[in-house]
CSV table of C-alpha atoms in Angstrom, one decimal:
chain,number,residue,atom,x,y,z
A,1,MET,CA,114.4,298.0,222.0
A,2,GLU,CA,114.9,297.5,218.2
A,3,ASP,CA,114.4,300.0,215.9
A,4,ALA,CA,111.5,299.5,214.3
A,5,ALA,CA,113.1,300.0,211.0
A,6,ASP,CA,116.2,297.8,211.7
A,7,SER,CA,115.5,294.8,209.6
A,8,GLU,CA,113.1,296.4,206.6
A,9,GLN,CA,114.2,297.4,202.9
A,10,GLY,CA,114.1,301.6,202.2
A,11,ARG,CA,112.4,302.6,199.5
A,12,SER,CA,113.8,305.7,197.4
A,13,GLY,CA,111.7,308.3,197.4
A,14,ASP,CA,111.3,312.1,194.8
A,15,LEU,CA,114.1,313.8,195.3
A,16,THR,CA,112.9,317.2,193.4
A,17,GLY,CA,110.8,318.6,195.7
A,18,LEU,CA,111.9,322.9,195.5
A,19,PRO,CA,112.7,323.1,199.6
A,20,ARG,CA,114.8,320.2,200.0
A,21,ARG,CA,117.1,320.8,196.5
A,22,ARG,CA,117.4,325.1,198.0
A,23,PHE,CA,118.7,323.3,201.1
A,24,LEU,CA,121.3,320.7,199.6
A,25,VAL,CA,122.4,323.0,197.0
A,26,GLY,CA,122.8,326.1,199.7
A,27,MET,CA,124.8,322.4,201.4
A,28,ALA,CA,127.3,321.2,198.5
A,29,ALA,CA,127.5,325.2,197.6
A,30,GLY,CA,129.4,325.8,200.9
A,31,ALA,CA,131.3,321.9,201.2
A,32,PHE,CA,131.9,321.9,198.1
A,33,LEU,CA,132.7,324.7,196.2
A,34,SER,CA,135.0,326.4,198.9
A,35,GLY,CA,137.9,324.0,198.9
A,36,THR,CA,138.6,324.4,202.5
A,37,GLY,CA,134.7,324.1,203.9
A,38,GLY,CA,135.8,326.7,206.3
A,39,ALA,CA,138.4,325.4,207.5
A,40,ARG,CA,141.2,326.8,210.3
A,41,ALA,CA,145.0,325.8,209.4
A,42,LEU,CA,146.4,324.2,212.3
A,43,ALA,CA,149.3,326.2,213.8
A,44,ALA,CA,153.1,324.7,213.8
A,45,GLY,CA,152.6,321.7,216.2
A,46,GLU,CA,149.2,322.2,216.9
A,47,GLU,CA,147.4,319.2,217.5
A,48,LEU,CA,143.8,318.3,217.6
A,49,HIS,CA,142.3,316.6,221.0
A,50,PHE,CA,139.6,315.1,221.8
A,51,VAL,CA,138.4,313.5,225.0
A,52,HIS,CA,135.8,310.9,224.7
A,53,ALA,CA,134.1,307.4,226.2
A,54,PHE,CA,137.4,305.5,225.4
A,55,GLY,CA,139.7,307.5,226.1
A,56,GLU,CA,141.8,310.3,224.8
A,57,THR,CA,142.0,310.6,220.4
A,58,THR,CA,144.6,312.4,219.2
A,59,LEU,CA,145.0,313.9,215.4
A,60,PRO,CA,148.3,315.8,214.3
A,61,LYS,CA,146.1,317.2,211.7
A,62,PRO,CA,142.6,318.0,210.0
A,63,ALA,CA,141.4,314.7,209.2
A,64,GLU,CA,140.9,314.0,205.2
A,65,ARG,CA,140.7,309.6,205.1
A,66,VAL,CA,137.3,309.1,207.3
A,67,VAL,CA,135.8,305.6,207.9
A,68,SER,CA,132.4,306.7,208.8
A,69,LEU,CA,131.4,303.4,211.8
A,70,GLY,CA,128.7,305.1,213.2
A,71,TYR,CA,125.1,303.8,211.5
A,72,THR,CA,124.5,307.6,210.9
A,73,THR,CA,127.5,309.6,211.1
A,74,GLN,CA,127.9,309.2,206.9
A,75,ASP,CA,124.8,311.8,207.2
A,76,PRO,CA,127.0,314.6,209.3
A,77,LEU,CA,130.1,313.9,207.4
A,78,LEU,CA,128.4,314.3,203.8
A,79,ALA,CA,127.1,317.5,205.1
A,80,LEU,CA,131.2,319.3,206.5
A,81,GLY,CA,131.9,317.8,202.4
A,82,VAL,CA,133.6,314.2,203.5
A,83,ARG,CA,133.3,311.8,201.2
A,84,PRO,CA,133.9,308.9,203.7
A,85,VAL,CA,135.9,305.9,202.4
A,86,ALA,CA,133.8,303.5,203.8
A,87,ILE,CA,130.8,304.1,205.3
A,88,ARG,CA,128.7,300.9,207.7
A,89,ARG,CA,125.2,300.1,206.0
A,90,TRP,CA,122.4,300.8,208.9
A,91,PHE,CA,119.3,299.5,207.4
A,92,GLY,CA,117.4,300.2,203.2
A,93,SER,CA,118.7,299.4,199.9
A,94,PHE,CA,120.9,302.8,199.1
A,95,PRO,CA,123.4,302.5,197.1
A,96,HIS,CA,126.6,303.0,199.4
A,97,GLY,CA,124.1,303.5,202.7
A,98,VAL,CA,123.4,306.8,201.6
A,99,TRP,CA,119.3,307.6,202.0
A,100,PRO,CA,117.9,310.5,199.5
A,101,TRP,CA,118.3,313.1,202.0
A,102,ALA,CA,122.3,312.5,201.5
A,103,GLN,CA,122.5,310.9,198.0
A,104,PRO,CA,123.4,314.8,196.3
A,105,LEU,CA,126.3,315.5,198.3
A,106,LEU,CA,128.0,311.8,197.8
A,107,GLY,CA,127.9,312.7,194.7
A,108,ASP,CA,130.2,310.5,191.9
A,109,ALA,CA,131.7,308.7,195.4
A,110,GLN,CA,131.6,305.2,195.9
A,111,PRO,CA,132.6,304.4,199.0
A,112,THR,CA,133.7,300.9,200.5
A,113,MET,CA,130.0,299.5,201.9
A,114,ILE,CA,130.5,298.0,205.9
A,115,SER,CA,128.0,295.6,206.8
A,116,GLY,CA,127.5,293.9,209.8
A,117,GLU,CA,130.5,293.3,212.3
A,118,VAL,CA,133.7,295.4,211.7
A,119,SER,CA,136.4,294.0,209.9
A,120,MET,CA,139.4,295.5,211.0
A,121,GLU,CA,141.0,293.9,207.3
A,122,VAL,CA,139.1,296.2,205.8
A,123,VAL,CA,139.2,299.7,208.0
A,124,ALA,CA,143.6,298.7,207.7
A,125,ALA,CA,143.2,298.3,203.9
A,126,LEU,CA,141.8,302.0,203.5
A,127,ALA,CA,144.2,303.0,204.9
A,128,PRO,CA,142.0,306.2,207.4
A,129,ASP,CA,143.5,308.7,209.2
A,130,LEU,CA,140.6,309.3,211.3
A,131,ILE,CA,137.7,306.2,212.4
A,132,VAL,CA,134.2,307.7,213.5
A,133,GLY,CA,132.9,305.2,215.7
A,134,ILE,CA,130.1,307.4,217.6
A,135,GLY,CA,127.3,305.7,217.4
A,136,SER,CA,128.8,302.5,216.0
A,137,GLY,CA,128.1,300.3,219.0
A,138,ILE,CA,131.7,298.7,219.1
A,139,SER,CA,133.2,297.6,222.3
A,140,GLU,CA,136.2,298.9,224.2
A,141,ALA,CA,138.3,296.3,222.5
A,142,GLU,CA,137.3,296.9,219.2
A,143,TYR,CA,138.4,300.6,219.8
A,144,ALA,CA,141.4,299.1,221.3
A,145,VAL,CA,142.4,297.4,218.2
A,146,LEU,CA,141.0,300.0,215.3
A,147,SER,CA,143.3,302.6,217.3
A,148,GLN,CA,146.4,300.2,216.2
A,149,ILE,CA,144.7,301.6,212.7
A,150,ALA,CA,144.0,304.8,213.1
A,151,PRO,CA,143.1,307.3,215.6
A,152,VAL,CA,139.3,306.6,216.4
A,153,LEU,CA,136.5,309.2,218.0
A,154,MET,CA,133.6,307.7,220.2
A,155,GLN,CA,131.2,309.7,221.8
A,156,PRO,CA,132.3,312.5,225.3
A,157,VAL,CA,132.4,310.6,228.0
A,158,GLY,CA,128.5,310.6,229.8
A,159,LEU,CA,127.0,310.0,227.3
A,160,PRO,CA,125.2,306.5,225.6
A,161,ALA,CA,126.7,305.2,222.4
A,162,TYR,CA,123.8,306.5,220.4
A,163,GLY,CA,122.7,308.9,222.4
A,164,MET,CA,124.9,311.9,220.9
A,165,ALA,CA,122.4,314.7,219.9
A,166,TRP,CA,122.5,315.4,215.4
A,167,ASP,CA,123.5,319.5,216.6
A,168,GLU,CA,127.2,318.0,218.6
A,169,LEU,CA,127.7,314.9,216.7
A,170,THR,CA,128.2,317.5,213.8
A,171,ARG,CA,130.2,320.1,215.7
A,172,LEU,CA,132.3,317.3,216.8
A,173,LEU,CA,132.9,316.0,213.4
A,174,GLY,CA,133.4,319.3,211.8
A,175,ARG,CA,136.4,319.9,214.2
A,176,ALA,CA,137.9,316.6,213.5
A,177,VAL,CA,137.9,317.4,209.5
A,178,GLY,CA,138.7,321.3,210.4
A,179,ARG,CA,135.4,322.2,209.2
A,180,SER,CA,133.9,323.9,212.0
A,181,ALA,CA,132.9,327.2,210.3
A,182,ARG,CA,131.3,324.8,207.8
A,183,ALA,CA,129.5,322.7,210.5
A,184,GLU,CA,128.1,325.5,212.0
A,185,GLU,CA,126.4,326.9,208.9
A,186,ALA,CA,125.0,323.5,208.6
A,187,ILE,CA,123.6,323.2,212.0
A,188,ALA,CA,122.0,326.8,211.2
A,189,ALA,CA,120.7,325.6,207.9
A,190,SER,CA,119.1,322.7,209.6
A,191,ARG,CA,117.8,325.4,212.7
A,192,ARG,CA,116.1,327.8,210.2
A,193,VAL,CA,113.6,324.9,208.7
A,194,PHE,CA,112.8,324.2,212.0
A,195,ALA,CA,112.3,327.9,212.6
A,196,ASP,CA,110.4,328.7,209.2
A,197,ALA,CA,107.9,325.6,210.0
A,198,ARG,CA,107.3,327.3,213.5
A,199,ALA,CA,106.3,330.4,212.5
A,200,ARG,CA,103.8,329.0,210.1
A,201,HIS,CA,102.4,327.2,212.0
A,202,PRO,CA,102.4,329.1,215.8
A,203,GLY,CA,99.4,326.8,216.8
A,204,TRP,CA,101.6,324.2,217.5
A,205,ALA,CA,103.5,325.4,220.0
A,206,GLY,CA,102.3,323.7,223.5
A,207,GLN,CA,100.4,320.9,222.0
A,208,THR,CA,101.3,317.9,222.9
A,209,ALA,CA,102.6,314.9,220.2
A,210,VAL,CA,103.7,311.8,220.6
A,211,CYS,CA,105.8,309.2,217.9
A,212,ALA,CA,104.6,306.0,218.3
A,213,TYR,CA,105.6,302.2,217.4
A,214,ASN,CA,104.1,298.8,216.7
A,215,TYR,CA,106.7,296.2,215.8
A,216,GLY,CA,106.8,292.7,217.1
A,217,GLY,CA,103.5,292.7,218.6
A,218,LYS,CA,104.7,295.8,220.6
A,219,THR,CA,103.7,298.7,220.9
A,220,GLY,CA,104.7,301.9,222.6
A,221,ALA,CA,106.5,305.8,222.3
A,222,PHE,CA,109.8,307.1,221.1
A,223,THR,CA,110.9,309.2,223.9
A,224,GLY,CA,113.7,310.9,225.8
A,225,PHE,CA,116.6,311.9,223.8
A,226,ASP,CA,115.0,309.8,220.6
A,227,THR,CA,115.4,311.6,217.5
A,228,ARG,CA,111.9,311.2,217.2
A,229,ALA,CA,110.9,312.3,219.9
A,230,SER,CA,113.4,315.4,219.4
A,231,PHE,CA,112.0,316.2,216.5
A,232,LEU,CA,108.6,316.7,218.0
A,233,ALA,CA,109.6,319.5,219.8
A,234,GLU,CA,112.0,321.2,217.8
A,235,LEU,CA,108.6,322.4,215.8
A,236,GLY,CA,107.3,323.5,219.2
A,237,PHE,CA,104.9,320.1,221.2
A,238,ARG,CA,105.3,318.7,224.1
A,239,PRO,CA,104.8,314.8,225.3
A,240,PRO,CA,101.5,314.5,227.1
A,241,PRO,CA,101.2,314.5,230.7
A,242,SER,CA,101.0,311.1,231.2
A,243,LEU,CA,103.6,309.6,228.4
A,244,ILE,CA,106.4,312.0,231.0
A,245,GLU,CA,104.8,309.8,234.0
A,246,LEU,CA,105.9,307.0,232.3
A,247,ALA,CA,109.1,307.7,230.6
A,248,ASP,CA,112.9,307.0,231.9
A,249,PRO,CA,114.5,309.8,230.5
A,250,ASN,CA,117.6,307.2,230.3
A,251,VAL,CA,115.8,305.2,228.0
A,252,PHE,CA,114.6,306.0,224.2
A,253,TYR,CA,111.6,304.4,224.2
A,254,THR,CA,108.2,303.6,226.7
A,255,PRO,CA,106.6,300.8,226.2
A,256,LEU,CA,102.9,300.5,227.2
A,257,SER,CA,100.2,297.9,227.4
A,258,PRO,CA,97.9,296.7,224.8
A,259,GLU,CA,94.7,297.2,227.5
A,260,ASP,CA,96.2,300.9,227.4
A,261,LEU,CA,97.3,302.9,225.3
A,262,SER,CA,96.0,306.1,226.7
A,263,PRO,CA,99.3,308.1,227.0
A,264,LEU,CA,99.4,307.8,222.9
A,265,ASP,CA,96.4,309.9,223.1
A,266,ALA,CA,97.9,313.4,222.0
A,267,ASP,CA,96.9,315.9,219.6
A,268,LEU,CA,98.9,314.9,217.2
A,269,LEU,CA,99.8,311.2,216.8
A,270,VAL,CA,102.8,309.9,215.0
A,271,TRP,CA,102.6,306.4,213.3
A,272,ILE,CA,106.3,305.6,212.7
A,273,SER,CA,106.5,302.4,210.6
A,274,SER,CA,109.6,301.0,208.7
A,275,SER,CA,106.9,299.7,205.8
A,276,ASP,CA,104.1,301.9,204.3
A,277,VAL,CA,101.5,299.0,204.8
A,278,VAL,CA,100.4,299.5,208.1
A,279,SER,CA,97.7,296.7,208.8
A,280,ASP,CA,98.8,295.6,212.3
A,281,ILE,CA,99.0,299.0,213.3
A,282,VAL,CA,94.9,299.6,212.1
A,283,ALA,CA,94.5,296.1,214.0
A,284,LEU,CA,95.7,297.4,217.4
A,285,PRO,CA,92.0,297.5,219.2
A,286,MET,CA,92.7,300.0,221.7
A,287,ARG,CA,93.6,302.5,219.0
A,288,ARG,CA,90.3,302.6,218.2
A,289,THR,CA,89.5,304.1,221.2
A,290,LEU,CA,91.5,307.0,221.4
A,291,ARG,CA,90.3,310.5,220.5
A,292,ALA,CA,93.4,311.2,218.3
A,293,HIS,CA,91.7,308.4,215.9
A,294,LYS,CA,88.4,309.2,216.3
A,295,GLU,CA,89.5,313.0,215.5
A,296,GLY,CA,91.6,312.1,212.5
A,297,ARG,CA,94.8,313.4,214.2
A,298,GLU,CA,97.0,310.6,212.9
A,299,VAL,CA,99.7,310.5,210.7
A,300,LEU,CA,102.2,307.7,209.5
A,301,ALA,CA,105.3,308.3,208.6
A,302,GLY,CA,106.1,305.4,206.3
A,303,ALA,CA,109.8,303.4,205.6
A,304,LEU,CA,111.5,306.7,203.9
A,305,VAL,CA,110.0,309.3,206.3
A,306,ALA,CA,110.5,306.7,208.9
A,307,GLY,CA,114.2,306.1,207.8
A,308,ALA,CA,114.7,310.3,207.8
A,309,LEU,CA,113.3,310.3,211.5
A,310,SER,CA,115.4,307.0,212.7
A,311,PHE,CA,118.6,308.5,210.9
A,312,GLY,CA,117.8,312.1,213.0
A,313,SER,CA,120.8,314.0,211.3
A,314,VAL,CA,122.1,317.6,210.1
A,315,LEU,CA,120.2,316.1,206.6
A,316,SER,CA,117.5,314.3,207.1
A,317,LEU,CA,115.7,315.7,209.9
A,318,PRO,CA,115.0,318.4,207.6
A,319,PHE,CA,113.9,316.0,204.4
A,320,ALA,CA,111.4,314.6,207.1
A,321,LEU,CA,109.6,317.8,208.2
A,322,GLU,CA,108.9,318.7,204.6
A,323,GLN,CA,108.0,315.0,203.8
A,324,LEU,CA,105.7,315.2,207.0
A,325,GLU,CA,104.5,319.2,207.7
A,326,ALA,CA,101.4,319.2,205.5
A,327,ASP,CA,100.1,316.1,206.9
A,328,ILE,CA,100.6,317.6,210.4
A,329,ALA,CA,99.2,320.8,209.2
A,330,LEU,CA,95.8,318.8,208.1
A,331,ALA,CA,95.6,316.6,211.2
A,332,LEU,CA,95.8,320.1,213.1
A,333,ASP,CA,93.0,322.3,211.5
A,334,ALA,CA,90.6,321.1,214.6
A,335,ASP,CA,88.1,319.4,211.7
A,336,PRO,CA,87.9,316.2,212.8
A,337,ALA,CA,86.2,316.0,208.7
A,338,THR,CA,89.9,316.7,206.9
A,339,VAL,CA,91.4,313.7,205.8
A,340,VAL,CA,95.0,313.2,206.5
A,341,THR,CA,96.4,311.9,203.8
A,342,SER,CA,98.8,309.6,204.9
A,343,ALA,CA,96.8,308.2,207.3
A,344,ALA,CA,93.7,307.8,205.0
A,345,ALA,CA,96.2,305.6,202.5
A,346,ALA,CA,97.5,304.1,205.0
A,347,GLY,CA,94.0,302.9,206.3
A,348,LEU,CA,94.7,305.1,209.3
A,349,ALA,CA,91.5,307.8,209.0
A,350,PRO,CA,88.5,306.7,211.1
């Protein structure tokens, strides 16, 4: 299924929120003010060796000029203090393909934008010493051509092209650019944001929650290894039992019949949309049969937040949490009369 946000334009958000500024300032201090970003110098003759889905890649030294072909790999690279020389555009209209949660870390860099199919000529002209192909969807044939330009890094053996967890991706890239210590710091900082939220809301633990979509007339839930599903799990939520029964663990979404949306009837129902205007969701007839709707337990993740959840990165997940935490708390306060801000603004409130 095409991601519900893939074909839509993003919208910029307020970057002045104090919690996010503290998070990014901490990231920047570790990444840019320390020249090595926690890098360990390689011993003479020591190489970095990676076994991955398309074979093996060896780096004679940590990479410095990095082309980011993964649709979201610019985020962990920026978190590591590496400003890519090229970035693959996924969706949204933000400069250089960098969304608001990562823009402060890009600084004044102006990476080349790669849109659509990967141009081998463009990549070669940039003279990279590493090409990140994780999460890019490139074929093995494209990998072979790119490998003639520079070492190419792909996802580990056994993982789908877009299925690498955000922490493992950050850790792998940290090793490739010689900034493993910085990678662990970034992962720990992101985990602390979620741990603090769990501590603020202990009642969330064990409640059911689901991120749902309605795209192109099709309705369903994000499940399995999808970043939107793991976002909820990080907060202590679990999927509804009926959704678990339907879900394929090897697929990132579970389609539902328009006549039966009952698997979405969780304690918390988060609608993911590439637009802040969701008349299609509002008009879903069977949505009104859900207790989550009747009791005001729906939350909308509109264009910007949906983008953050779709990226599912070390930088975007804390951003998404900051944007959603208050509404989740309102939805789960056990009072059906409580107005959930995002739901009310979108016309989803009962």
